[in-house]
Amino acid sequence: MFDGELTNDGEQTVVESSMETPTSTPPSSTPLTPQSTHSSSSNDETSDELPSHRFRSMEDIYNSSQFALMVSDPVCYDEAATKEEWQQAMKEEMTAIKKNGTWKMVDLLEGKNAIGLNWVYKTKFAANGSLEKHKARLVANGYA
């Protein structure tokens, strides 16, 4: 068992006790780690032992995201249809669907319901934060 003793300068030291206690006695809640009340010179000594942490300044975080906050993607077809770049993106998606044979038009059987479709719009950015392209996807309702 280890006991904590306080020294004259207020630090707690750990000393081994030769007394054994029964196992039914709960351990002491006194922490065995010394509380540091030293000046910053002792912190300098221990800083080599701690892992270094990398921090980004708030300026670095917000400078790269300001442009993304100003660009908003359309949330519906009517909004996208008014912009030339989104019209082009939808045209490219329809061309790809036809070229790849993704869908095949069939007659709807009596008593059956057709699934709904939605356009999903996303502005893509390059690694350096510049605008890469506008992407439009035609998806079945409820699926992305």
Tab-separated table of C-alpha atoms in Angstrom:
chain	number	residue	atom	x	y	z
A	1	MET	CA	0.000	0.000	0.000
A	2	PHE	CA	1.138	3.531	-0.696
A	3	ASP	CA	0.468	6.531	1.531
A	4	GLY	CA	0.679	10.151	0.542
A	5	GLU	CA	2.559	12.599	2.743
A	6	LEU	CA	2.737	16.353	2.359
A	7	THR	CA	6.137	18.002	2.471
A	8	ASN	CA	6.888	21.540	3.681
A	9	ASP	CA	6.465	23.092	0.234
A	10	GLY	CA	2.956	21.643	-0.228
A	11	GLU	CA	3.906	18.842	-2.637
A	12	GLN	CA	2.586	15.376	-2.069
A	13	THR	CA	5.096	12.551	-2.061
A	14	VAL	CA	4.453	8.854	-2.291
A	15	VAL	CA	5.967	6.555	0.318
A	16	GLU	CA	5.544	2.825	0.651
A	17	SER	CA	3.837	1.702	3.823
A	18	SER	CA	4.687	-1.596	5.474
A	19	MET	CA	1.182	-1.859	6.946
A	20	GLU	CA	-1.225	-4.090	5.095
A	21	THR	CA	-4.908	-3.278	5.026
A	22	PRO	CA	-7.760	-5.724	4.546
A	23	THR	CA	-9.012	-6.054	0.980
A	24	SER	CA	-12.527	-5.048	2.042
A	25	THR	CA	-11.370	-1.508	2.844
A	26	PRO	CA	-11.910	0.786	-0.161
A	27	PRO	CA	-8.812	2.505	-1.514
A	28	SER	CA	-8.107	6.071	-0.461
A	29	SER	CA	-9.584	8.715	-2.726
A	30	THR	CA	-6.528	10.938	-2.265
A	31	PRO	CA	-4.723	11.226	-5.609
A	32	LEU	CA	-1.159	9.995	-5.669
A	33	THR	CA	-0.124	12.388	-8.428
A	34	PRO	CA	1.564	15.489	-7.033
A	35	GLN	CA	-0.211	18.779	-7.627
A	36	SER	CA	2.208	21.155	-9.306
A	37	THR	CA	2.347	24.664	-7.871
A	38	HIS	CA	5.778	25.480	-9.260
A	39	SER	CA	6.655	28.327	-11.575
A	40	SER	CA	6.688	27.983	-15.353
A	41	SER	CA	10.263	26.635	-15.287
A	42	SER	CA	9.004	23.239	-14.116
A	43	ASN	CA	6.413	23.234	-16.914
A	44	ASP	CA	9.224	23.720	-19.415
A	45	GLU	CA	10.948	20.617	-18.105
A	46	THR	CA	7.849	18.438	-18.468
A	47	SER	CA	6.812	19.856	-21.837
A	48	ASP	CA	9.405	17.651	-23.540
A	49	GLU	CA	7.647	14.596	-22.140
A	50	LEU	CA	4.182	15.558	-23.388
A	51	PRO	CA	3.188	14.920	-27.007
A	52	SER	CA	3.168	18.034	-29.125
A	53	HIS	CA	-0.221	19.237	-30.338
A	54	ARG	CA	-0.780	21.080	-33.566
A	55	PHE	CA	-3.221	23.940	-33.451
A	56	ARG	CA	-4.748	25.908	-36.311
A	57	SER	CA	-5.603	29.506	-35.766
A	58	MET	CA	-9.208	30.645	-36.120
A	59	GLU	CA	-8.079	32.714	-39.097
A	60	ASP	CA	-6.801	29.596	-40.885
A	61	ILE	CA	-10.051	27.765	-40.241
A	62	TYR	CA	-12.385	30.533	-41.361
A	63	ASN	CA	-10.383	31.853	-44.328
A	64	SER	CA	-10.736	28.554	-46.182
A	65	SER	CA	-14.421	28.171	-45.380
A	66	GLN	CA	-15.684	31.683	-46.099
A	67	PHE	CA	-16.051	31.022	-49.805
A	68	ALA	CA	-17.987	27.823	-49.163
A	69	LEU	CA	-20.381	29.705	-46.906
A	70	MET	CA	-21.154	32.231	-49.633
A	71	VAL	CA	-22.027	29.596	-52.249
A	72	SER	CA	-25.374	27.906	-51.752
A	73	ASP	CA	-26.528	24.935	-53.763
A	74	PRO	CA	-30.067	24.955	-55.163
A	75	VAL	CA	-32.594	22.993	-53.135
A	76	CYS	CA	-35.195	22.513	-55.883
A	77	TYR	CA	-35.455	22.253	-59.657
A	78	ASP	CA	-37.068	25.688	-60.038
A	79	GLU	CA	-34.112	27.328	-58.312
A	80	ALA	CA	-31.536	25.410	-60.385
A	81	ALA	CA	-33.332	25.983	-63.690
A	82	THR	CA	-32.709	29.732	-63.436
A	83	LYS	CA	-28.899	29.320	-63.449
A	84	GLU	CA	-26.945	28.431	-66.578
A	85	GLU	CA	-24.297	26.393	-64.707
A	86	TRP	CA	-26.941	24.143	-63.129
A	87	GLN	CA	-28.793	23.723	-66.434
A	88	GLN	CA	-25.510	22.496	-67.944
A	89	ALA	CA	-24.935	20.128	-64.997
A	90	MET	CA	-28.444	18.646	-65.398
A	91	LYS	CA	-27.881	18.247	-69.141
A	92	GLU	CA	-24.603	16.380	-68.469
A	93	GLU	CA	-26.370	14.062	-65.988
A	94	MET	CA	-29.162	13.248	-68.468
A	95	THR	CA	-26.577	12.578	-71.203
A	96	ALA	CA	-24.678	10.203	-68.890
A	97	ILE	CA	-27.901	8.376	-67.939
A	98	LYS	CA	-28.793	7.836	-71.610
A	99	LYS	CA	-25.228	6.883	-72.614
A	100	ASN	CA	-24.848	4.339	-69.796
A	101	GLY	CA	-28.332	2.889	-70.241
A	102	THR	CA	-29.021	3.472	-66.554
A	103	TRP	CA	-32.782	3.669	-67.011
A	104	LYS	CA	-35.184	2.240	-69.526
A	105	MET	CA	-38.563	3.808	-70.206
A	106	VAL	CA	-41.436	1.341	-69.863
A	107	ASP	CA	-45.209	1.587	-69.768
A	108	LEU	CA	-46.611	1.793	-66.252
A	109	LEU	CA	-48.671	-1.270	-65.389
A	110	GLU	CA	-52.244	-0.700	-64.293
A	111	GLY	CA	-52.573	-0.337	-60.520
A	112	LYS	CA	-48.843	0.322	-60.036
A	113	ASN	CA	-47.295	3.586	-58.881
A	114	ALA	CA	-44.263	5.194	-60.461
A	115	ILE	CA	-41.395	6.193	-58.220
A	116	GLY	CA	-40.696	9.879	-57.865
A	117	LEU	CA	-37.453	11.550	-58.855
A	118	ASN	CA	-35.497	14.382	-57.318
A	119	TRP	CA	-32.567	16.438	-58.481
A	120	VAL	CA	-29.715	16.741	-55.991
A	121	TYR	CA	-27.292	19.628	-56.532
A	122	LYS	CA	-23.765	19.892	-55.177
A	123	THR	CA	-20.977	22.383	-55.807
A	124	LYS	CA	-17.621	20.582	-55.945
A	125	PHE	CA	-14.410	22.299	-54.868
A	126	ALA	CA	-10.785	21.456	-55.664
A	127	ALA	CA	-8.292	20.723	-52.884
A	128	ASN	CA	-7.104	24.340	-52.926
A	129	GLY	CA	-10.661	25.608	-52.361
A	130	SER	CA	-11.332	26.798	-55.897
A	131	LEU	CA	-14.555	25.920	-57.700
A	132	GLU	CA	-14.159	22.631	-59.562
A	133	LYS	CA	-17.641	22.023	-60.997
A	134	HIS	CA	-21.370	21.988	-60.404
A	135	LYS	CA	-22.778	18.478	-60.129
A	136	ALA	CA	-26.422	17.516	-60.555
A	137	ARG	CA	-27.729	14.017	-59.808
A	138	LEU	CA	-31.117	12.587	-60.644
A	139	VAL	CA	-32.118	10.201	-57.858
A	140	ALA	CA	-35.172	8.181	-56.900
A	141	ASN	CA	-37.220	9.770	-54.113
A	142	GLY	CA	-35.788	8.930	-50.723
A	143	TYR	CA	-32.473	7.676	-52.075
A	144	ALA	CA	-29.268	9.617	-52.614
